[in-house]
Short mmCIF file of C-alpha atoms and ligand atoms in Angstrom, two decimals:
data_model
loop_
_atom_site.label_atom_id
_atom_site.label_comp_id
_atom_site.label_asym_id
_atom_site.label_seq_id
_atom_site.Cartn_x
_atom_site.Cartn_y
_atom_site.Cartn_z
CA MET A 1 0.00 0.00 0.00
CA THR A 2 1.37 3.39 -0.88
CA PHE A 3 1.42 6.28 1.52
CA ASP A 4 -0.12 9.70 0.90
CA TRP A 5 2.66 12.33 1.11
CA ASN A 6 0.21 15.21 1.67
CA ALA A 7 0.86 18.71 3.02
CA HIS A 8 0.54 17.54 6.64
CA ARG A 9 3.57 15.27 6.17
CA PHE A 10 5.58 18.39 5.37
CA SER A 11 4.67 20.30 8.53
CA GLY A 12 8.37 20.40 9.43
CA GLY A 13 8.59 23.52 7.27
CA VAL A 14 12.10 22.75 5.95
CA LEU A 15 13.43 19.70 4.15
CA ALA A 16 15.82 18.63 6.93
CA LEU A 17 13.01 18.40 9.48
CA ASP A 18 10.53 16.87 7.01
CA LEU A 19 13.05 14.10 6.41
CA ALA A 20 13.49 13.52 10.16
CA ASN A 21 9.68 13.40 10.40
CA THR A 22 9.44 10.34 8.16
CA VAL A 23 9.53 8.58 11.54
CA ILE A 24 6.51 9.35 13.73
CA PHE A 25 6.25 9.13 17.54
CA ARG A 26 10.00 9.19 17.95
CA ASP A 27 9.81 9.67 21.71
CA ALA A 28 7.54 6.63 22.18
CA PRO A 29 9.41 3.61 20.75
CA GLU A 30 6.42 1.29 21.16
CA ARG A 31 4.31 3.52 18.87
CA SER A 32 7.09 4.66 16.57
CA GLN A 33 6.72 4.06 12.80
CA ASP A 34 9.26 4.51 10.04
CA ARG A 35 7.65 5.46 6.70
CA PHE A 36 10.86 4.37 4.94
CA ALA A 37 10.51 0.80 6.26
CA ASP A 38 9.23 0.36 2.69
CA PRO A 39 12.12 1.72 0.55
CA GLY A 40 9.58 2.35 -2.23
CA GLU A 41 8.41 5.36 -0.23
CA VAL A 42 11.79 7.11 -0.53
CA PRO A 43 11.40 8.27 -4.17
CA ARG A 44 7.76 9.19 -3.51
CA PHE A 45 8.86 11.34 -0.58
CA ALA A 46 11.54 12.97 -2.77
CA ALA A 47 9.00 13.88 -5.47
CA ALA A 48 6.45 15.24 -2.97
CA ALA A 49 9.17 17.19 -1.10
CA ALA A 50 10.13 19.07 -4.28
CA ASN A 51 6.51 20.29 -4.49
CA HIS A 52 6.01 21.11 -0.83
CA ARG A 53 9.40 22.77 -0.26
CA ARG A 54 9.27 25.38 -3.05
CA SER A 55 9.32 28.22 -0.53
CA GLU A 56 12.65 26.90 0.74
CA TRP A 57 14.23 25.66 -2.52
CA GLY A 58 12.39 27.20 -5.46
CA ASN A 59 12.37 25.07 -8.59
CA VAL A 60 14.18 21.95 -7.46
CA LYS A 61 14.48 18.24 -8.14
CA PHE A 62 15.62 15.97 -5.33
CA ASN A 63 17.22 12.82 -6.72
CA PRO A 64 16.30 9.88 -4.48
CA PRO A 65 18.93 7.28 -3.57
CA ILE A 66 18.66 4.09 -5.64
CA SER A 67 21.10 1.49 -4.29
CA HIS A 68 20.75 -0.16 -0.89
CA ALA A 69 23.95 1.56 0.23
CA ALA A 70 22.68 4.98 -0.85
CA ILE A 71 19.33 4.46 0.91
CA ALA A 72 21.22 3.40 4.05
CA ALA A 73 23.31 6.60 3.82
CA LEU A 74 20.15 8.72 3.53
CA ILE A 75 18.67 7.04 6.60
CA GLU A 76 21.93 7.59 8.50
CA VAL A 77 21.89 11.32 7.77
CA ARG A 78 18.17 11.44 8.61
CA GLU A 79 18.92 10.00 12.04
CA ALA A 80 21.83 12.42 12.50
CA ILE A 81 19.54 15.37 11.63
CA ASN A 82 16.99 14.13 14.13
CA ARG A 83 19.55 13.70 16.94
CA LEU A 84 21.19 17.05 16.29
CA PHE A 85 18.05 19.17 16.31
CA ARG A 86 16.11 17.19 18.92
CA THR A 87 19.07 17.56 21.28
CA ALA A 88 19.25 21.25 20.38
CA VAL A 89 15.59 21.76 21.33
CA HIS A 90 16.03 19.94 24.65
CA GLN A 91 19.40 21.39 25.59
CA GLY A 92 19.37 24.77 23.90
CA GLY A 93 22.38 24.22 21.66
CA PHE A 94 24.59 21.74 19.85
CA ARG A 95 26.64 19.02 21.53
CA PRO A 96 29.89 17.64 20.09
CA GLU A 97 28.81 14.12 19.14
CA PRO A 98 25.52 14.88 17.32
CA LEU A 99 27.13 17.85 15.57
CA SER A 100 30.19 15.94 14.39
CA ASP A 101 28.03 12.98 13.22
CA PHE A 102 25.84 15.34 11.20
CA LEU A 103 28.84 17.10 9.63
CA ARG A 104 30.70 13.85 8.85
CA LEU A 105 27.69 12.15 7.20
CA GLY A 106 26.73 15.33 5.36
CA SER A 107 30.29 15.76 4.15
CA GLU A 108 30.23 12.24 2.68
CA LEU A 109 26.97 13.00 0.87
CA VAL A 110 28.09 16.31 -0.65
CA CYS A 111 31.35 14.66 -1.68
CA ASP A 112 29.35 12.23 -3.86
CA GLU A 113 27.46 15.00 -5.70
CA PRO A 114 28.24 15.46 -9.40
CA GLU A 115 30.71 18.29 -10.04
CA ARG A 116 28.08 20.36 -11.90
CA ASN A 117 25.70 20.54 -8.89
CA ASN A 118 25.58 23.84 -7.04
CA LEU A 119 25.75 23.24 -3.29
CA ILE A 120 24.78 26.72 -2.17
CA LEU A 121 22.36 26.76 0.80
CA PRO A 122 18.66 26.53 -0.07
CA GLN A 123 16.94 29.66 -1.37
CA PRO A 124 13.79 30.09 -3.45
CA SER A 125 15.60 31.13 -6.64
CA GLU A 126 14.17 31.04 -10.14
CA GLY A 127 16.82 28.78 -11.62
CA ARG A 128 16.24 25.06 -11.70
CA ARG A 129 18.39 23.11 -9.24
CA GLU A 130 18.95 19.41 -8.99
CA LEU A 131 20.73 17.57 -6.21
CA SER A 132 20.53 14.39 -4.20
CA LEU A 133 17.87 14.20 -1.52
CA GLY A 134 20.46 13.46 1.18
CA ALA A 135 22.79 16.35 0.27
CA ALA A 136 19.77 18.69 0.05
CA ALA A 137 18.56 17.64 3.51
CA PHE A 138 22.06 18.25 4.86
CA LEU A 139 22.20 21.77 3.36
CA SER A 140 18.70 22.47 4.68
CA GLY A 141 19.97 21.50 8.14
CA VAL A 142 23.08 23.67 7.84
CA ARG A 143 20.84 26.65 7.14
CA LEU A 144 19.23 26.13 10.56
CA PHE A 145 22.57 26.65 12.37
CA GLU A 146 21.94 30.39 12.60
CA PRO A 147 20.88 30.93 16.26
CA THR A 148 17.81 32.99 15.33
CA ARG A 149 16.64 30.09 13.17
CA LEU A 150 17.69 27.37 15.60
CA GLU A 151 15.53 28.86 18.35
CA ARG A 152 12.46 28.48 16.13
CA ILE A 153 12.73 24.69 16.03
CA LYS A 154 10.20 22.94 18.24
CA ILE A 155 8.89 19.44 18.99
CA CYS A 156 5.18 18.69 18.53
CA PRO A 157 3.83 17.30 21.83
CA ASN A 158 1.36 15.06 19.99
CA CYS A 159 3.36 13.33 17.24
CA HIS A 160 6.92 14.30 18.32
CA TRP A 161 7.77 15.78 14.93
CA LEU A 162 10.34 18.53 14.69
CA TYR A 163 9.02 21.72 13.07
CA PHE A 164 10.23 25.18 12.19
CA ASP A 165 7.96 27.81 13.76
CA GLU A 166 7.84 30.78 11.37
CA SER A 167 5.06 32.59 13.23
CA ARG A 168 5.93 36.19 14.11
CA ASN A 169 6.06 35.70 17.88
CA ARG A 170 7.01 32.01 17.82
CA SER A 171 3.64 31.00 19.22
CA ARG A 172 2.94 27.81 17.26
CA ARG A 173 2.29 24.93 19.64
CA TRP A 174 1.74 22.09 17.20
CA CYS A 175 3.34 20.81 14.01
CA ASP A 176 -0.08 21.24 12.40
CA MET A 177 -2.98 22.84 14.27
CA SER A 178 -5.57 21.15 12.04
CA VAL A 179 -4.26 17.67 12.88
CA CYS A 180 -2.29 17.52 16.15
CA GLY A 181 -3.86 20.65 17.67
CA ASN A 182 -7.37 19.35 17.12
CA ARG A 183 -6.51 15.90 18.37
CA ALA A 184 -5.16 17.34 21.63
CA LYS A 185 -8.23 19.55 21.98
CA ALA A 186 -10.51 16.53 21.54
CA GLN A 187 -8.51 14.55 24.11
CA ARG A 188 -8.76 17.36 26.66
CA HIS A 189 -12.48 17.51 26.08
CA TYR A 190 -12.81 13.75 26.46
CA SER A 191 -10.93 13.62 29.77
CA ARG A 192 -12.99 16.54 31.13
CA ASN A 193 -16.39 15.20 30.16
CA GLY A 194 -15.84 11.48 29.96
CA LYS A 195 -17.21 11.33 26.45
CA PRO A 196 -15.76 11.91 23.02
CA ALA A 197 -15.63 15.42 21.63
CA GLY A 198 -18.12 16.36 18.96
CA ASN A 199 -21.33 16.56 20.97
CA ASN A 200 -20.42 19.90 22.46
CA HIS A 201 -18.25 22.67 21.17
CA VAL A 202 -14.89 22.94 22.91
ZN1 ZN B 1 2.24 16.91 15.45
#
């Protein structure tokens, strides 16, 4: 069965975090699910990401990894992105091991890019760009190093996704209000009234 890579799946707001979010419920191992457990989802994610990340990348094509080794390398950098930014949210900065893992794995990915590919940080430019999904996710992560951007990264209390809060006063509480925000609202209503939400307004 194929998976619907809709707008909600790109609530991370930037490619690096969207890639990390291909695993849901990261802080609850018994509920955790990896959408890339089926490797067939990797190219589908890459195609959908190019559409949903235009505000970050402009006109872009993300080449998905093909070989087993290349898919394994993508998953390794995905996990490094997750560790780096999740630790940063919890601890308010970078720590040596997650940072060096991220840089080492990212360095290996950019090293494998064809010579013609421009590895400038993401920007919504007019010109068509093409690069590997892994290298693009790495560059997207590097762009978050700026402290004023780093402090906008948050963790959704419902699904544990990482997301970039672009709201003016950094007031977003959920990855996606229409999904996780509503679910939490319904749960609060249920525990208060002992019956499912929907009968009364909340
Ligand atoms: Zn969420």
